[in-house]
Each structure stands twice: as C-alpha cells, then as structure tokens.
PDB file of C-alpha atoms in Angstrom:
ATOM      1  CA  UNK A  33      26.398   2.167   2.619  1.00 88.00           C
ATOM      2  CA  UNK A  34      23.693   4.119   3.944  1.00 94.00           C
ATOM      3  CA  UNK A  35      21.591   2.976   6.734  1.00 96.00           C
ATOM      4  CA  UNK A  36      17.926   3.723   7.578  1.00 97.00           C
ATOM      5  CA  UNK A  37      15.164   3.835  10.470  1.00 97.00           C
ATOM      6  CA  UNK A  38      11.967   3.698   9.673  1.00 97.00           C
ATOM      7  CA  UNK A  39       8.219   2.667  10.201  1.00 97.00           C
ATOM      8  CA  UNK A  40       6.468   1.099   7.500  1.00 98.00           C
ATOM      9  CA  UNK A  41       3.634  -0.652   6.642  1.00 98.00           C
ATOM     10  CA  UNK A  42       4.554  -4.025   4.486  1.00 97.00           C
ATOM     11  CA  UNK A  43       2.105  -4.155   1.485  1.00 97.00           C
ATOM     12  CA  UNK A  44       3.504  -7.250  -0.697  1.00 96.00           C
ATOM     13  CA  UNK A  45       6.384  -9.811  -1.090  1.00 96.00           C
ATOM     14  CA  UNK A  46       7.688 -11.781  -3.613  1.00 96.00           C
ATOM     15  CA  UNK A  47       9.791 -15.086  -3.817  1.00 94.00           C
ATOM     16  CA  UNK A  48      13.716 -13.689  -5.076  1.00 92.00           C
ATOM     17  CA  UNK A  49      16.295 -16.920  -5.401  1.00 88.00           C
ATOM     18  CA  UNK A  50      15.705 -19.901  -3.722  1.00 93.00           C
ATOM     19  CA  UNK A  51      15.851 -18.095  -0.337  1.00 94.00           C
ATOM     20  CA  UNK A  52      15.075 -14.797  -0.437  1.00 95.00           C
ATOM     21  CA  UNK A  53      12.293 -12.270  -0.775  1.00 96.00           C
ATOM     22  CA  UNK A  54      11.745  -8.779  -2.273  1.00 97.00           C
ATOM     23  CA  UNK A  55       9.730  -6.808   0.332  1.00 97.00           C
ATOM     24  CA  UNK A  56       7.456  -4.035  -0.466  1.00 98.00           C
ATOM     25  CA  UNK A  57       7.047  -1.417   2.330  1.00 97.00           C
ATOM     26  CA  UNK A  58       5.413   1.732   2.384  1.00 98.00           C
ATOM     27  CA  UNK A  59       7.726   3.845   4.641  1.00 97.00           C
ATOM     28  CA  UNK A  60       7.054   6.871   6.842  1.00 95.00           C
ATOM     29  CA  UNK A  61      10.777   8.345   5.754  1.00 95.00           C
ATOM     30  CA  UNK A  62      11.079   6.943   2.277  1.00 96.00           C
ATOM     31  CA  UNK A  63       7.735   6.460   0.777  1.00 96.00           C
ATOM     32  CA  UNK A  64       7.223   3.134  -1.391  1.00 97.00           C
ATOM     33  CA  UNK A  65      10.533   0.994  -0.845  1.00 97.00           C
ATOM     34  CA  UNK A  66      11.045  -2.133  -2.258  1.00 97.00           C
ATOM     35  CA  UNK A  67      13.965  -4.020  -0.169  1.00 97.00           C
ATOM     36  CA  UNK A  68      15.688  -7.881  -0.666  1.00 97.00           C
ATOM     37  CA  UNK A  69      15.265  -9.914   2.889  1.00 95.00           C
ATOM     38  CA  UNK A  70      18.025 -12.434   2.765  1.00 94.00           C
ATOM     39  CA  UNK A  71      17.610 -16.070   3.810  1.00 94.00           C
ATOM     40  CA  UNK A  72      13.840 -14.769   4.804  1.00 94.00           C
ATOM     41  CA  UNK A  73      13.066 -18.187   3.184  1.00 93.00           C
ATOM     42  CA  UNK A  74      14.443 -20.594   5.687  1.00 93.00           C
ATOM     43  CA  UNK A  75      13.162 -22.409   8.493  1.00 91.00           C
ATOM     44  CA  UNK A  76      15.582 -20.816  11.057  1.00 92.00           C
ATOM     45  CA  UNK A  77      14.631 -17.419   9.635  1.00 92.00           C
ATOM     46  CA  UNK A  78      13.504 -14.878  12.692  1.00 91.00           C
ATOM     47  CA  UNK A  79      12.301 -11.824  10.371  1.00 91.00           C
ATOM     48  CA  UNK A  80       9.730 -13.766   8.251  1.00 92.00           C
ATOM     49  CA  UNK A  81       6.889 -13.699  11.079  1.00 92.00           C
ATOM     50  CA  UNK A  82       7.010  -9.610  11.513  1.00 94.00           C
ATOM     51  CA  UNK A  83       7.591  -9.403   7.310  1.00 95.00           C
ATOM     52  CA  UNK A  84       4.207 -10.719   6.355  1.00 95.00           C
ATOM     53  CA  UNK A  85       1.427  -8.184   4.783  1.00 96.00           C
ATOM     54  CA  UNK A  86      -0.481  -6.016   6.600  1.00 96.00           C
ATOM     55  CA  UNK A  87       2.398  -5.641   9.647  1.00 96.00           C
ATOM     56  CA  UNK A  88       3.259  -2.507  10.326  1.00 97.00           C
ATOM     57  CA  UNK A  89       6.788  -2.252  11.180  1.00 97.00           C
ATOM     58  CA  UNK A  90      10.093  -0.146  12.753  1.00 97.00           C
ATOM     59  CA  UNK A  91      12.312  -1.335   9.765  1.00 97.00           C
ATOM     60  CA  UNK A  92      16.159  -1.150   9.673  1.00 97.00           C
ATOM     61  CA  UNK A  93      17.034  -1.184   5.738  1.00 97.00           C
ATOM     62  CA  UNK A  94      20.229  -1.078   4.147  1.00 97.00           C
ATOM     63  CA  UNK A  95      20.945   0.981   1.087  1.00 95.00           C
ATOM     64  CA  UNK A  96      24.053  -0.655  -1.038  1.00 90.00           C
ATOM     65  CA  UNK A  97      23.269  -1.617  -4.743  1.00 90.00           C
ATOM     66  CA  UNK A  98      19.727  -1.575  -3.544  1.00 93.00           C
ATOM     67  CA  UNK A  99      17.595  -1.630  -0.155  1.00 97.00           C
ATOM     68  CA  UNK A 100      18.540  -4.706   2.043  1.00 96.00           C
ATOM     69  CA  UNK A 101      16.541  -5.338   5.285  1.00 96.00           C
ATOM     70  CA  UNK A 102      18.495  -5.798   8.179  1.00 94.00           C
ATOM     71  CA  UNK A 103      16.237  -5.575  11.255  1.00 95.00           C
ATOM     72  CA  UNK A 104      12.295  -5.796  11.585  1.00 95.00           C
ATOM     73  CA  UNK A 105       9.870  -5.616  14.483  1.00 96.00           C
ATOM     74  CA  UNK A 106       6.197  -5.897  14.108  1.00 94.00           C
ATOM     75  CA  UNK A 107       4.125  -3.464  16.380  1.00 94.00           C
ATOM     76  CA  UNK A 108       0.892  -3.236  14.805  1.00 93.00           C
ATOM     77  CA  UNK A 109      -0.367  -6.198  12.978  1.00 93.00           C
ATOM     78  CA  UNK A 110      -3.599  -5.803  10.761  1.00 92.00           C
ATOM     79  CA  UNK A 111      -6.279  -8.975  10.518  1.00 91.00           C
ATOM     80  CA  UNK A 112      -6.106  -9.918   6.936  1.00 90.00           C
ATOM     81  CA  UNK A 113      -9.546  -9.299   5.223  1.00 90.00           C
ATOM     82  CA  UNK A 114     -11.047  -8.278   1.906  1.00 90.00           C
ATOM     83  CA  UNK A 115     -11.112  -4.278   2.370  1.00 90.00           C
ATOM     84  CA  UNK A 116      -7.693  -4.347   4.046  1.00 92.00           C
ATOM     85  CA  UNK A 117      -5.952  -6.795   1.309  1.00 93.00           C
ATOM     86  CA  UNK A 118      -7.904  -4.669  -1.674  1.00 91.00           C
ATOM     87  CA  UNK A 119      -6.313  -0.852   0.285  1.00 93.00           C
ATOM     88  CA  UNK A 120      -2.841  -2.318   0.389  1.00 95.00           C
ATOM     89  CA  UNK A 121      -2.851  -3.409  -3.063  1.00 93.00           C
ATOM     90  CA  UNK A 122      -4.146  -0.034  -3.744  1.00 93.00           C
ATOM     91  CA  UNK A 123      -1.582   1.847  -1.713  1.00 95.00           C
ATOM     92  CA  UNK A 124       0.938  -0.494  -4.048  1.00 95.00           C
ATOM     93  CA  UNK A 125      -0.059   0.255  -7.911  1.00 92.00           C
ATOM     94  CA  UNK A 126      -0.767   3.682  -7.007  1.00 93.00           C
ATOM     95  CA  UNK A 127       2.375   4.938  -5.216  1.00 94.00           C
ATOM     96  CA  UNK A 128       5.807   5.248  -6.839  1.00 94.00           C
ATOM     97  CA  UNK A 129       8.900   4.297  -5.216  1.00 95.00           C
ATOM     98  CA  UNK A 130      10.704   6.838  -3.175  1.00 94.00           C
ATOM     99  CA  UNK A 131       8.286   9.682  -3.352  1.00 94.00           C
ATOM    100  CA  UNK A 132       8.060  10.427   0.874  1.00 94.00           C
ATOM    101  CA  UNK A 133       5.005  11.663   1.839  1.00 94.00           C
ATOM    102  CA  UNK A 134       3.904  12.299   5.016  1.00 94.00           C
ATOM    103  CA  UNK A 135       0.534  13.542   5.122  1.00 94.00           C
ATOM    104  CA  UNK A 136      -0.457   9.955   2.750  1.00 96.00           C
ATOM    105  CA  UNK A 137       1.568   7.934   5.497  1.00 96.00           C
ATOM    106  CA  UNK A 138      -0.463  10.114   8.436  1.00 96.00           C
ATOM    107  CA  UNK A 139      -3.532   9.298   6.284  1.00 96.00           C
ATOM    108  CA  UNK A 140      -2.897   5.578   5.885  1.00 96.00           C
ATOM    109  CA  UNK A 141      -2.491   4.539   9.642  1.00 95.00           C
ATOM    110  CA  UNK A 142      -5.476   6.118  10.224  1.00 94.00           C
ATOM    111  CA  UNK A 143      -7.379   4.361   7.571  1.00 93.00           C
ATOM    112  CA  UNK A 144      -6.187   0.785   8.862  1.00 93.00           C
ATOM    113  CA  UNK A 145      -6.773   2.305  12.470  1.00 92.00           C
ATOM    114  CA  UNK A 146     -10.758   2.693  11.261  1.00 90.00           C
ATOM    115  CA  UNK A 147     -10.588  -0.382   9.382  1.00 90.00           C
ATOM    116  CA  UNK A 148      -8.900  -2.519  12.670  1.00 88.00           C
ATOM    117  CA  UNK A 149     -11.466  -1.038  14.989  1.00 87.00           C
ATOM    118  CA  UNK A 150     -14.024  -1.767  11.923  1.00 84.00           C
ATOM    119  CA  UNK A 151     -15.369   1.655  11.314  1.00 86.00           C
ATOM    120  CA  UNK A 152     -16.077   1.994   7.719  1.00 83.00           C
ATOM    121  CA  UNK A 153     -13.183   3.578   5.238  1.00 82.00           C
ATOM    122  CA  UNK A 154     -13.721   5.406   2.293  1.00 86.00           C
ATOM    123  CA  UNK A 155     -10.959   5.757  -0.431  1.00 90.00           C
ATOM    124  CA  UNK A 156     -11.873   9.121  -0.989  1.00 91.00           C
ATOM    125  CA  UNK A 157      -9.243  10.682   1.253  1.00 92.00           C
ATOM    126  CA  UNK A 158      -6.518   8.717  -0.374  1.00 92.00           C
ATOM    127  CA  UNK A 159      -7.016   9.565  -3.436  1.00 92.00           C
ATOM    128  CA  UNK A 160      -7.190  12.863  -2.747  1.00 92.00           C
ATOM    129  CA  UNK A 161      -3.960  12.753  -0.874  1.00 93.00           C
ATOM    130  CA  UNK A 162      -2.217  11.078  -4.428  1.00 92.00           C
ATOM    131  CA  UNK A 163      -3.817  13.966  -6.465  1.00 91.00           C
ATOM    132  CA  UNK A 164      -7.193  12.847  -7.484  1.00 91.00           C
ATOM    133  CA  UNK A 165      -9.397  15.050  -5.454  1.00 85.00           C
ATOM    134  CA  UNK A 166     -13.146  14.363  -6.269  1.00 86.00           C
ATOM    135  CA  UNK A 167     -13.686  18.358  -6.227  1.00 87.00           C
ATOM    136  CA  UNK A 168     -13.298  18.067 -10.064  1.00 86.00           C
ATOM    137  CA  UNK A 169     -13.874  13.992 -10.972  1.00 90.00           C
ATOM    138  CA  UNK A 170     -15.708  13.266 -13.993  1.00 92.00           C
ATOM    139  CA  UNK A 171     -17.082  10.376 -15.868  1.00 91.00           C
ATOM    140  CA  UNK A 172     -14.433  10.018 -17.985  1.00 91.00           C
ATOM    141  CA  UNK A 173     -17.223   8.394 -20.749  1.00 91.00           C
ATOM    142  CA  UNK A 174     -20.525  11.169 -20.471  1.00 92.00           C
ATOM    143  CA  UNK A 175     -18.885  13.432 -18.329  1.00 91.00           C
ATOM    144  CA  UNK A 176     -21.423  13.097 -15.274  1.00 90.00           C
ATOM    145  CA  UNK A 177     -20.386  14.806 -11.825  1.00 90.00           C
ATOM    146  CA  UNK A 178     -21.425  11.646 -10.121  1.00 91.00           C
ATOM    147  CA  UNK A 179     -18.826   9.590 -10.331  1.00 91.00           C
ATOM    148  CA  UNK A 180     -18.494   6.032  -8.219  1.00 90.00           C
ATOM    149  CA  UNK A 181     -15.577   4.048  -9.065  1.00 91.00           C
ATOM    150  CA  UNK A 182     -11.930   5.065 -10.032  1.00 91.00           C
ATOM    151  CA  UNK A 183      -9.975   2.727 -11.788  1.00 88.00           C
ATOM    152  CA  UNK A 184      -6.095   2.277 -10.669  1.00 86.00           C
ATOM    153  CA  UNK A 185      -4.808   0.916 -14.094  1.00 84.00           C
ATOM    154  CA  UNK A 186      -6.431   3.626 -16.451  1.00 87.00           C
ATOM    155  CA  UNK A 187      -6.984   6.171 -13.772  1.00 89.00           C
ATOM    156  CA  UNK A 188     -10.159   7.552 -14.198  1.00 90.00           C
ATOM    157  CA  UNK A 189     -13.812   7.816 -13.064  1.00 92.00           C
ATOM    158  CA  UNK A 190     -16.559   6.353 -14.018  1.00 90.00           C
ATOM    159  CA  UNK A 191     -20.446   6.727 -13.173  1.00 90.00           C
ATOM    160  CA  UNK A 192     -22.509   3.946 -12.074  1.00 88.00           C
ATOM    161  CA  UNK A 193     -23.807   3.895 -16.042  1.00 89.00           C
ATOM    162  CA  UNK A 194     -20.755   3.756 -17.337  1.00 86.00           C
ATOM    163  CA  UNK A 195     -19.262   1.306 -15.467  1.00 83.00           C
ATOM    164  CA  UNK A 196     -18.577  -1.992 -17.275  1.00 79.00           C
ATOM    165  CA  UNK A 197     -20.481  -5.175 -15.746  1.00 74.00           C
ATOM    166  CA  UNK A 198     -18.544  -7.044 -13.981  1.00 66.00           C
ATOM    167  CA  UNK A 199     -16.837  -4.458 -12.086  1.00 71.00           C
ATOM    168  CA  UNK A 200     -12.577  -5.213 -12.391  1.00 73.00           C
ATOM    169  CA  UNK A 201      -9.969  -3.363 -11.319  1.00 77.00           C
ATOM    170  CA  UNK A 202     -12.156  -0.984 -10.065  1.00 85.00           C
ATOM    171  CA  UNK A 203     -12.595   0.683  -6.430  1.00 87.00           C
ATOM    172  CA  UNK A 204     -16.058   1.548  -5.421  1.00 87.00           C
ATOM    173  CA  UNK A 205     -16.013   5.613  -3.961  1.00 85.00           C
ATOM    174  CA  UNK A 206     -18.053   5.491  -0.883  1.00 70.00           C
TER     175      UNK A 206
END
C-alpha cells in the first residue's frame, strides 16, 4: 500500500455502486489519476463538498488494487462556467493517466488563474505543452497554414473553410 500527497485539480466524477464515486484528478505528482471515493455518496459524507469539479485540491490517495482517496481539502475553488467546464473536459480526453508532467500542471493553474480573474485564455499553450505546437499545424483537409480549431477526438486542425457547420467537438484556437 502506497500512499500519496498531492495537489490536483478535480476534472470529472462518476457514480461507482450505490455509494461511491470514481474521481478524476489531474495531479501535480501523478498526472491524470482516476481514484474510487468511498461512501462519497452519503449524506454524512465530509469529502463530497471539496470533490466537486473545478476544486483544486491537496489530495491524500491510496494506491492498493487501484487509487483510493483518503483525505481532500479544497483551496482553490473555480466558478463553474462555459470556458472553464469546456478546458477541464479538455484537460480530460486529452491527457493519459499517469503521465506526470509538470510544466502542463504549471501551465494549467495559470490558465484557470487568467480564467478566475477573467482574463481571456487561449488553448494554444496547452496544446503545445501535449505536443501539438501550432509552429507546424495544418489543415488537415487543403493543407492551409491558418488553422482555427483542433479537434480532441480525431486530433487535427482544421481552417475556418474546412470546418464542418455546426462546429462539434471542436475547440476554437484563439
């Protein structure tokens, strides 16, 4: 049984048993962790206020036949809004679990810092941080250097031409 001490940033959850929850985190140690809370479900439960999306958190998790959270504390929480619920969802499809890396954690408090003190983000920065630097993006239809959205399932650019109508699944590159 290995324990662990981390900050993270909690991106999604999902019901597991009629009282528990999987937990997905985005840890400053770990990288994308994906942990069961235990009883998280019940009315006496004291984790399931600082557990909710968009809190970042000092995590204690449990690693024994998976992660298990033990501990949570909220200190930053996020106001839930379109931008911020569209960059965690982002930060989810398009990080794998257990992959640490620091400069992308680095990168993503400072994006919800910007986006909490509502300065405009840009994705651009992330993406280039998870390998798809803009340097060298191309439509991946006509081949125009202009791209302007990047599509998480297929992962590729597209121009503003090429771009199906309506725009899904895609994020706009600003």
């Amino acid at each position: 049984m290995i324990e662990y001490f981390t900050k993270a940033l909690v991106l999604d959850q999902e019901n597991s048993g009629e009282f528990d929850k999987l937990i997905f985190f985005y840890t400053e140690d770990l990288g994308k962790v994906v942990a069961k809370a235990k009883s998280i479900r019940k009315i006496t439960s004291k984790l399931a206020s600082q557990l909710e999306p968009l809190n970042f958190v000092r995590v204690r998790l449990v690693k024994k036949n998976g992660f298990q959270v033990v501990d949570a504390l909220a200190f930053d929480k996020i106001k839930a809004s379109q931008p911020a619920l569209e960059l965690v969802r982002f930060i989810k499809e398009m990080t794998f679990e257990l992959q640490p890396d620091r400069k992308f954690w680095l990168l993503i408090r400072k994006t919800f810092q910007n986006l909490k003190n509502n300065k405009k983000f840009s994705y651009k920065p992330l993406l280039k941080a998870l390998g798809f630097a803009l340097d060298f993006a191309r439509c991946s239809v006509c081949d125009s250097k202009f791209v302007v959205y990047f599509s998480k399932t297929e992962q590729v650019f597209l121009c503003r031409r090429c771009a199906p109508t309506p725009i899904k699944d895609f994020i706009e590159i600003n």
